[in-house]
Short mmCIF file of C-alpha atoms and ligand atoms in Angstrom, two decimals:
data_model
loop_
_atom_site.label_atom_id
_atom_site.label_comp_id
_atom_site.label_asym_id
_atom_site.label_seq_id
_atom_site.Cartn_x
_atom_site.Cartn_y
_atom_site.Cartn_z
CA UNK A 4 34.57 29.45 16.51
CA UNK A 5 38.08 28.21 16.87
CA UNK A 6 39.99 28.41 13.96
CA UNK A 7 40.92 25.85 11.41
CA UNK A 8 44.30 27.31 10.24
CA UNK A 9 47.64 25.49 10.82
CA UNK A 10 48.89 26.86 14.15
CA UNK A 11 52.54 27.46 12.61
CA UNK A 12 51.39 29.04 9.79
CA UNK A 13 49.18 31.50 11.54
CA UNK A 14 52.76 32.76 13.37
CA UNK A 15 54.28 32.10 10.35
CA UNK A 16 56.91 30.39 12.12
CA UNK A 17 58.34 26.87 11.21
CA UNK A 18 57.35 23.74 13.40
CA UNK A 19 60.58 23.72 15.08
CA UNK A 20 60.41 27.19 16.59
CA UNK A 21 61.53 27.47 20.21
CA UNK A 22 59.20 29.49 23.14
CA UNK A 23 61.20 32.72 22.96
CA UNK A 24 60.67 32.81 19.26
CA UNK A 25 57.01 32.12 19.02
CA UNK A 26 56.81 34.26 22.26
CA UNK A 27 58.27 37.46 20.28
CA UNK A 28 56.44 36.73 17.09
CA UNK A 29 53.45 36.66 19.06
CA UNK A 30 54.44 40.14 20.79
CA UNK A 31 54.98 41.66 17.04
CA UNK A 32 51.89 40.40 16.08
CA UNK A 33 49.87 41.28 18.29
CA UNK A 34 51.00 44.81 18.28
CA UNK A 35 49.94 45.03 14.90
CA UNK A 36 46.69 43.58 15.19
CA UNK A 37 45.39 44.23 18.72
CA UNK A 38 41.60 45.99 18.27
CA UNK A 39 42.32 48.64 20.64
CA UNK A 40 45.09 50.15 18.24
CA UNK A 41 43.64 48.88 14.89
CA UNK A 42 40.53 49.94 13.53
CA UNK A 43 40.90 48.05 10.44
CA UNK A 44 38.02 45.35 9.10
CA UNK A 45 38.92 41.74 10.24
CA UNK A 46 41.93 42.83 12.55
CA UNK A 47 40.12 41.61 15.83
CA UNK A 48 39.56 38.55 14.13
CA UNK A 49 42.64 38.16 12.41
CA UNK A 50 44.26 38.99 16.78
CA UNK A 51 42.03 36.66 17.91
CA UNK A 52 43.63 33.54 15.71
CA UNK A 53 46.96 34.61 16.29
CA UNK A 54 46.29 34.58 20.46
CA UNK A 55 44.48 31.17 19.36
CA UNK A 56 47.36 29.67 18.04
CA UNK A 57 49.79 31.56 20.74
CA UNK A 58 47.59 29.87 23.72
CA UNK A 59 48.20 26.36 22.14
CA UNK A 60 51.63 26.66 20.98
CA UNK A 61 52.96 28.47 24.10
CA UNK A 62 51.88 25.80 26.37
CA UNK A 63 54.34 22.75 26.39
CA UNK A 64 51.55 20.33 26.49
CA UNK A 65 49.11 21.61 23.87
CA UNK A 66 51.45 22.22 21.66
CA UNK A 67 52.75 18.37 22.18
CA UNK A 68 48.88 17.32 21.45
CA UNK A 69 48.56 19.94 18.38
CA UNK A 70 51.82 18.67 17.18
CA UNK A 71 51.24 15.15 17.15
CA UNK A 72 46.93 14.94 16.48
CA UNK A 73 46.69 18.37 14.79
CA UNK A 74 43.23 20.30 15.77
CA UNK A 75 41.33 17.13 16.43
CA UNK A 76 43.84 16.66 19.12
CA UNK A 77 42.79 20.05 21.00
CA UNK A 78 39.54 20.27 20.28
CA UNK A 79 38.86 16.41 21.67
CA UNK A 80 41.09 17.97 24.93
CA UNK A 81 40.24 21.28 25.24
CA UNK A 82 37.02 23.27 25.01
CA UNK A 83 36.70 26.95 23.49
CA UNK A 84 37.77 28.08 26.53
CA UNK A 85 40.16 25.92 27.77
CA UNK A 86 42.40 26.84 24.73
CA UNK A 87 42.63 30.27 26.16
CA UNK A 88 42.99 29.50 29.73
CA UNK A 89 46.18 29.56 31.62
CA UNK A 90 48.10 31.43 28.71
CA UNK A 91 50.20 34.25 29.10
CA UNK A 92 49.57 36.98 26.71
CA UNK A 93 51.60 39.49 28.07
CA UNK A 94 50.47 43.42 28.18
CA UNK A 95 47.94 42.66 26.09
CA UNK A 96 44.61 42.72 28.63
CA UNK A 97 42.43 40.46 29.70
CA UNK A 98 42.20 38.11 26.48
CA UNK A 99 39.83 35.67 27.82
CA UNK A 100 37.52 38.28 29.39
CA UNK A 101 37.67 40.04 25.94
CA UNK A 102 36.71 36.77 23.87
CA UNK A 103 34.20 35.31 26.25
CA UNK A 104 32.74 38.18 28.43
CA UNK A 105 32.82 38.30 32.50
CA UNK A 106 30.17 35.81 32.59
CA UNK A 107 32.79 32.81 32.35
CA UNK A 108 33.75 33.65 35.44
CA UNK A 109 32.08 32.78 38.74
CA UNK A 110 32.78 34.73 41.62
CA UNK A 111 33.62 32.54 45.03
CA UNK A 112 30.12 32.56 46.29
CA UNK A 113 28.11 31.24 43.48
CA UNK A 114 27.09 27.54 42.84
CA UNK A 115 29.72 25.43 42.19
CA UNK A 116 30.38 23.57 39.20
CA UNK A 117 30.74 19.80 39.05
CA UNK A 118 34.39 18.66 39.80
CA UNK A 119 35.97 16.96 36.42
CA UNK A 120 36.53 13.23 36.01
CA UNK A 121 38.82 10.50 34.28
CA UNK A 122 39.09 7.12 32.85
CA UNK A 123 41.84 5.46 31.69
CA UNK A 124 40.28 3.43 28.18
CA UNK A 125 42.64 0.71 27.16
CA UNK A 126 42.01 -0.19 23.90
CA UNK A 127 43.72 -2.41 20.71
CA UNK A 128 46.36 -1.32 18.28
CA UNK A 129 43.47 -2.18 15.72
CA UNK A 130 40.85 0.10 17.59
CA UNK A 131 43.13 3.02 17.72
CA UNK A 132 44.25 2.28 13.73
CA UNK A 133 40.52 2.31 12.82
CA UNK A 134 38.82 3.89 15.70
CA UNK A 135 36.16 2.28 18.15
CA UNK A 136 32.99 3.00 20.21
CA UNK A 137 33.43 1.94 23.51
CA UNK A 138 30.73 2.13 26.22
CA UNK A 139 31.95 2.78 29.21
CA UNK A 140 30.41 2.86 33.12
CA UNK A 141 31.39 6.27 35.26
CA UNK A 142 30.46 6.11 38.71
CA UNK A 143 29.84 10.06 39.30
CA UNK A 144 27.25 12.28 40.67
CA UNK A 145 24.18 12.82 39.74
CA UNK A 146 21.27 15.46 40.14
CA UNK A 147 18.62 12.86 42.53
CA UNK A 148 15.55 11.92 40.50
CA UNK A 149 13.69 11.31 43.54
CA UNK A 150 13.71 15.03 44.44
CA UNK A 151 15.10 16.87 41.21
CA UNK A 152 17.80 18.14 43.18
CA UNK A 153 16.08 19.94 45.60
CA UNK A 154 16.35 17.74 48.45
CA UNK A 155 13.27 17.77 49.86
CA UNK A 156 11.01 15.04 50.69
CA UNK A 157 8.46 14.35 47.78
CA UNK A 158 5.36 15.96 48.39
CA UNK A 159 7.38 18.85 50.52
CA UNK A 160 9.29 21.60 49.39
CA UNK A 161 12.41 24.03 50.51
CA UNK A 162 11.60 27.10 52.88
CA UNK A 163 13.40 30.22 51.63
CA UNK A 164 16.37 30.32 54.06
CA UNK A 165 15.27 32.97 56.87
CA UNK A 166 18.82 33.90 57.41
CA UNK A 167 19.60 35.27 54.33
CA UNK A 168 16.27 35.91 52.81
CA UNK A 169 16.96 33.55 50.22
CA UNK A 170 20.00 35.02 48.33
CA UNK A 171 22.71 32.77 49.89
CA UNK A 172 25.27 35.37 50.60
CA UNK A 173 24.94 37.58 53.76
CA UNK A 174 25.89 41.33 53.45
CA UNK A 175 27.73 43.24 56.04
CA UNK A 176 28.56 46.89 55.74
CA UNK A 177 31.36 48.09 57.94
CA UNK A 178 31.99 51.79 58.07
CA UNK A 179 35.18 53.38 58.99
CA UNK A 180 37.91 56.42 58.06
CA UNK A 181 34.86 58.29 56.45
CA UNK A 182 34.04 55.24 53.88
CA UNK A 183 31.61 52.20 53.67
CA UNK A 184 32.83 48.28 53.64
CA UNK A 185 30.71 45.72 51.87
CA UNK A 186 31.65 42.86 52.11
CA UNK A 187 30.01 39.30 51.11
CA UNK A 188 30.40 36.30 52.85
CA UNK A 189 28.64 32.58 51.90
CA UNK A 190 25.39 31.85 54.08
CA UNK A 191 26.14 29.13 56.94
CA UNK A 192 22.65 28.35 57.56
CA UNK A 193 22.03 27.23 53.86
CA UNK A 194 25.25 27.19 52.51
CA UNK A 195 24.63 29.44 49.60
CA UNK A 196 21.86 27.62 48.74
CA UNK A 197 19.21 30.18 49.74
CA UNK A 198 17.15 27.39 50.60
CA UNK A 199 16.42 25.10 53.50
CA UNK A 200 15.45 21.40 53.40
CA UNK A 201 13.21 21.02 56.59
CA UNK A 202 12.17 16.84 55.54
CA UNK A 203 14.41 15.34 53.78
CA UNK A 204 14.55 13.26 50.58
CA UNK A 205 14.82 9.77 51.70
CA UNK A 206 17.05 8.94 48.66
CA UNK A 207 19.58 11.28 49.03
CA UNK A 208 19.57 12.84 52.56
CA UNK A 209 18.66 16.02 51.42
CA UNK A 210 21.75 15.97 49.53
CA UNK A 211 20.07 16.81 46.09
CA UNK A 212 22.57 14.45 44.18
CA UNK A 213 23.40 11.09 44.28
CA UNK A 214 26.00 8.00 43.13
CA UNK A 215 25.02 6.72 40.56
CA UNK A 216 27.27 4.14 37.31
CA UNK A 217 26.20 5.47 34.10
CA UNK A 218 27.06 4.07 31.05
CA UNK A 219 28.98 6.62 28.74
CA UNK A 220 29.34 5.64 24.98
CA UNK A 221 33.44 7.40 23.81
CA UNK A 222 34.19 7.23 20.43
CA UNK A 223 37.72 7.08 19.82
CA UNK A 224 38.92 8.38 16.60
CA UNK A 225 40.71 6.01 13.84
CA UNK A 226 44.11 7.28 14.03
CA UNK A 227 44.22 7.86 17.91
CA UNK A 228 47.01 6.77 20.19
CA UNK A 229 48.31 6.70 23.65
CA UNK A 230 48.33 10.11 25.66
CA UNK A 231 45.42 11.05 23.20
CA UNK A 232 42.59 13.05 25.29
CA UNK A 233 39.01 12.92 24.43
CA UNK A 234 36.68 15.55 26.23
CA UNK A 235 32.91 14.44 27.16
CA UNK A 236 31.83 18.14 28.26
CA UNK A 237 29.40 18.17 30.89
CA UNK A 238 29.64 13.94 31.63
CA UNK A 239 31.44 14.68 34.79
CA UNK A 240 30.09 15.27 38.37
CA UNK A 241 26.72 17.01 38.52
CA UNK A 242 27.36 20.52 40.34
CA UNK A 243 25.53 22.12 42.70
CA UNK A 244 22.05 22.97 41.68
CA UNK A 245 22.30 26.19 39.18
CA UNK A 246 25.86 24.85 38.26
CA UNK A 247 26.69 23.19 35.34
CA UNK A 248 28.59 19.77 35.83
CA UNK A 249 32.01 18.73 35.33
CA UNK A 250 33.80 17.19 31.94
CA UNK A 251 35.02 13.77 31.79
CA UNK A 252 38.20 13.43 30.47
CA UNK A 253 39.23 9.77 28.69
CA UNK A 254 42.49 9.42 28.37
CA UNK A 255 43.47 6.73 25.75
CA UNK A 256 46.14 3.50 26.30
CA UNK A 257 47.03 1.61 23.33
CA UNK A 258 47.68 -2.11 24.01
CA UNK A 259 50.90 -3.39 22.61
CA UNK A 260 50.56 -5.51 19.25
CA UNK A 261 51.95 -9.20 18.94
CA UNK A 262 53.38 -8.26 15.32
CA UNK A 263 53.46 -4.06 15.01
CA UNK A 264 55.08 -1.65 16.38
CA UNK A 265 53.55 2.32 15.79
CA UNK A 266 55.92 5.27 15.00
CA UNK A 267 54.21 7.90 14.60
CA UNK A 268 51.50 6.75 12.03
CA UNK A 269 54.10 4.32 10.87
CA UNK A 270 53.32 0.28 11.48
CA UNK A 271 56.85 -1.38 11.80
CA UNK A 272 56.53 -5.56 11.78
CA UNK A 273 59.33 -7.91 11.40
CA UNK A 274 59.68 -10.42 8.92
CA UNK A 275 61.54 -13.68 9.64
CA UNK A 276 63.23 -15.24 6.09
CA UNK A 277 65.22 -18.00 5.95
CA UNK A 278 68.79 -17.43 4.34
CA UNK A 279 67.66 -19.45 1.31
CA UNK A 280 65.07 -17.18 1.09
CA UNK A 281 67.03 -14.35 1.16
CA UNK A 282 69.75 -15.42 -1.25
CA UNK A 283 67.01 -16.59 -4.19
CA UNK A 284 64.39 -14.33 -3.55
CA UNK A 285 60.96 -14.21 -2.99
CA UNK A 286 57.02 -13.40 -3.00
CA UNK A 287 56.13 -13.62 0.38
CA UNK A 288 52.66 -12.83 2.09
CA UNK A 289 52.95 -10.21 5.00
CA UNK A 290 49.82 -9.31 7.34
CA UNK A 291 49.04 -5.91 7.48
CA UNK A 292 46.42 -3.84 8.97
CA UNK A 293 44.64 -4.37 5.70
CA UNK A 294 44.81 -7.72 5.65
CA UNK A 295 47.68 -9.92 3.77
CA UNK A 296 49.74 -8.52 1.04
CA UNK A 297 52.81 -9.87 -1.30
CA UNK A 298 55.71 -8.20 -0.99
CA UNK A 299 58.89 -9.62 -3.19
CA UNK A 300 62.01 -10.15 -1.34
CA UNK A 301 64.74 -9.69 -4.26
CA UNK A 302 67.49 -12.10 -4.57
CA UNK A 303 70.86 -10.70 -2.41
CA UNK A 304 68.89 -9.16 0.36
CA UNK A 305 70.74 -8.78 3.42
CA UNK A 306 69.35 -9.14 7.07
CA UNK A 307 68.18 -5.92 8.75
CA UNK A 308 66.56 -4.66 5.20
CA UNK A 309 63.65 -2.46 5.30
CA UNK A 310 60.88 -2.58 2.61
CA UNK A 311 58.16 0.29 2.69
CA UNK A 312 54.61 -1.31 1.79
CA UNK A 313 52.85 2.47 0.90
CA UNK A 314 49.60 3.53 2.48
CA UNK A 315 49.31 0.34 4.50
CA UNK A 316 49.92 2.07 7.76
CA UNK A 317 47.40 4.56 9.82
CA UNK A 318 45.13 6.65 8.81
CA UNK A 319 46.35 10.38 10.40
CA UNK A 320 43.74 11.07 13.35
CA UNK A 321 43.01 14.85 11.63
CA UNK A 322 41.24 12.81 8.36
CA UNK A 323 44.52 13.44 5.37
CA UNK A 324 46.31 10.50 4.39
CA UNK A 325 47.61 7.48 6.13
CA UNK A 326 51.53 6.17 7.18
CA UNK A 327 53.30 3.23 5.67
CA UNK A 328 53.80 -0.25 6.78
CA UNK A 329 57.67 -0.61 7.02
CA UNK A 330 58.43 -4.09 7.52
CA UNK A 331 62.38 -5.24 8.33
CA UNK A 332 63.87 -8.55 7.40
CA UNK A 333 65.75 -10.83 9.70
CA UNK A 334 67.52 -13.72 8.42
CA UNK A 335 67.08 -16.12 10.51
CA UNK A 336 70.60 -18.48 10.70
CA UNK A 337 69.68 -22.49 11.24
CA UNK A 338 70.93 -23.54 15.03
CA UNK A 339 70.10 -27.00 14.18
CA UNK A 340 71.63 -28.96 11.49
CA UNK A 341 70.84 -32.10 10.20
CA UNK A 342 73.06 -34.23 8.24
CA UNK A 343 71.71 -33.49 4.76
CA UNK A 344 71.60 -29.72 5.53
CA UNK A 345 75.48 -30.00 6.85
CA UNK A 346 76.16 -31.95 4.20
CA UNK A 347 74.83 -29.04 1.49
CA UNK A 348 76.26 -26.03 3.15
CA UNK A 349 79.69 -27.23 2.52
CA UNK A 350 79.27 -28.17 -0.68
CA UNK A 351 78.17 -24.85 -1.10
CA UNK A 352 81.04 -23.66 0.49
CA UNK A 353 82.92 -25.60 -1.85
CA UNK A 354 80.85 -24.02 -5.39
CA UNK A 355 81.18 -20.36 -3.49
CA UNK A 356 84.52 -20.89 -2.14
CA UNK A 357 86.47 -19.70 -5.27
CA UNK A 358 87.81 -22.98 -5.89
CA UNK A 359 88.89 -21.67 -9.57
CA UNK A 360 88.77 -23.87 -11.98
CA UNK A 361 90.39 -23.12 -14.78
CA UNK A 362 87.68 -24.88 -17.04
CA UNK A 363 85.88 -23.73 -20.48
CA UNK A 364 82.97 -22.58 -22.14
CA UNK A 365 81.28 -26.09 -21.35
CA UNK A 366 82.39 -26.55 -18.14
CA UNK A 367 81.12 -23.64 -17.08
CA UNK A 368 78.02 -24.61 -18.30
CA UNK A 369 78.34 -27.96 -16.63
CA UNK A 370 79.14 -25.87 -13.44
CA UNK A 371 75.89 -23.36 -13.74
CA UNK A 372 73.49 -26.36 -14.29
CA UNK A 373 74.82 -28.60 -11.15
CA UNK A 374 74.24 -24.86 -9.33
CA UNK A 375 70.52 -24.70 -10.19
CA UNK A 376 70.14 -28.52 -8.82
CA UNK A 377 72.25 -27.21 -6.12
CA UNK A 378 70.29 -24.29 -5.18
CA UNK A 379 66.83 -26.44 -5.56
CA UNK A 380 68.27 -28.27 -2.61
CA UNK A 381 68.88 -25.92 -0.53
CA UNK A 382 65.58 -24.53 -1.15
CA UNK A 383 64.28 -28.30 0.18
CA UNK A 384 66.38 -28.68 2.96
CA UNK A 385 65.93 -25.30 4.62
CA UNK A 386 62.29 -24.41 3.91
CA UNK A 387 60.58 -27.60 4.69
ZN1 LIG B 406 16.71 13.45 46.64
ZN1 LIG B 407 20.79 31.25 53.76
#
């Protein structure tokens, strides 16, 4: 029912584009395609994807959850008609009434429907990189199963209220300056119920619902990150009987990670060298996601350096593709010296020092050799 189209593209307006401009896009577009002024095939649907993506990207906070989890991100948050509620679409009628019919809409004296819920899930970097099944234990209402919700004692059942005659709502009729008043009001002896309990249910008091923990299983998405939404329609409280119940709505926390860091779908680690290290160059093993990976450190390379290890970050929550591991070197700089490594570091201070010597062919020779030894050292000394 909703549609699968890029939001943006829909518009045909660029990711960047500010309210007023997808506001007056919108307005133009609508124009052209609204069903009352054309008669064309596919123009009501073609309106209806363009109010679609106008509900989500008009609204600061869809629009944040399209931008950063794509569809997935507003279908797991919002249902069909959640999308649509709240927006404002201007002159152009009563869009949600048009797309879903009056029947969406309860009047004030029907059964009410089951208030919402939420739960904050904490999970690990590693369970929102891959995604997770977590089960998880609401306490919410529930319809009783000692008296399916009626209320009455087992073995009894509810009277048709006498005050209303069963229909919950009392009519009175007012007349006055030549013209009839109807109006409605809520029945107090029942409550809008049209029913009266006269013995009880001993497990819920007549109440009809009870408290109960029930174990919910969530599945999080691989890709999925803090702030990320996931709608479990009808898991909320039960409503009142003819009502349907409330949505629970998990709202994900990603732990932090001893070694990663997340931009975007982006993994970030560090990578401690020693200057040795970073002088000769390297392979080195680095942990990933995936498990460890070598990565060569070339010789020269300076502290702060960022090398991009391809696909090894997350894999985008709407299915395409995944980020890259970036992983930045830090050098680290010895604090405490022994005597050999003192000793070293100014001789090569001395061999990088420029002392020229004025020496030939051979003695450069000489000079390259005693180097290597040199350098094999230093390698010792520092990476023990
Ligand atoms: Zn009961
Ligand atoms: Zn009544």
């Amino acid at each position: 029912m909703a549609t699968t189209r890029d939001y943006y593209e829909i518009l045909g307006l660029p990711k960047d584009s500010s309210a007023g401009d997808i506001k007056k896009t919108y307005r133009k577009l609508a124009l052209k395609y609204h069903p009352d002024r054309n008669k064309e095939a596919g123009a009501e649907e073609k309106f209806k994807e363009i109010s679609e993506a106008y509900a989500v990207l008009s609204d600061a906070d869809k629009r944040a959850q399209y931008d950063r989890f794509g569809h997935a991100g507003i279908d797991a948050q919002y249902s069909a008609e959640d999308i649509f509620r709240g927006a404002d679409f201007g002159g152009f009628g009563d869009i949600f009434e048009m797309f879903f019919g009056g029947g969406s809409r309860r009047g004030p004296m029907g059964p009410r429907r089951g208030s919402d819920l939420q739960y904050d899930l904490y999970i690990t970097f590693e369970e929102a990189a891959f995604g997770t099944r977590k089960d998880i234990d609401i306490p919410r209402t529930e319809i009783c199963s000692t008296c399916s919700g009626t209320g009455a004692k087992p073995g009894t059942s509810p009277k048709r209220c006498p005050t209303c005659s069963g229909t919950g709502q009392i009519r009175t009729t007012r007349s006055g300056l030549g013209m009839q008043f109807v109006s409605t009001t809520t029945c107090s002896t029942c409550h809008g119920r049209g029913q009266i309990v006269e013995s009880p249910c001993p497990t819920c008091s007549g109440a009809g619902r009870v408290r109960n923990t029930r174990k919910i299983t969530v599945n999080v998405p691989a890709g999925a990150d803090s702030g990320m939404t996931l709608r479990l329609s009808g898991e909320g409280n039960t409503g009142e009987p003819g009502a349907p119940s409330g949505d629970l709505y998990v709202v994900v926390h990603v732990m932090e990670h001893r070694y990663f860091k997340r931009v975007d779908y982006d993994v970030i680690s560090e990578l401690p060298i020693s200057f040795s290290q970073a002088a000769l160059g390297e392979d080195v093993a680095i942990d990933t996601l995936y498990g460890k990976v070598k990565m060569n450190i070339p010789p020269g390379t300076q502290t702060n350096s960022v090398f991009r290890l391809r696909d090894k970050g997350i894999q985008h929550v709407h299915g395409h593709g995944k980020g890259d591991q970036l992983v930045r070197v830090i050098i680290k700089t010895p604090t405490k010296l022994t005597h050999e490594q003192k000793e070293l570091l100014r001789q090569f201070d001395g061999l990088s020092g420029g002392k020229k010597s004025e020496g030939d062919e051979k003695d450069r020779t000489e000079k390259s050799k005693k180097n290597k030894g040199f350098f094999e050292k230093v390698k010792d000394a520092f990476e023990g």
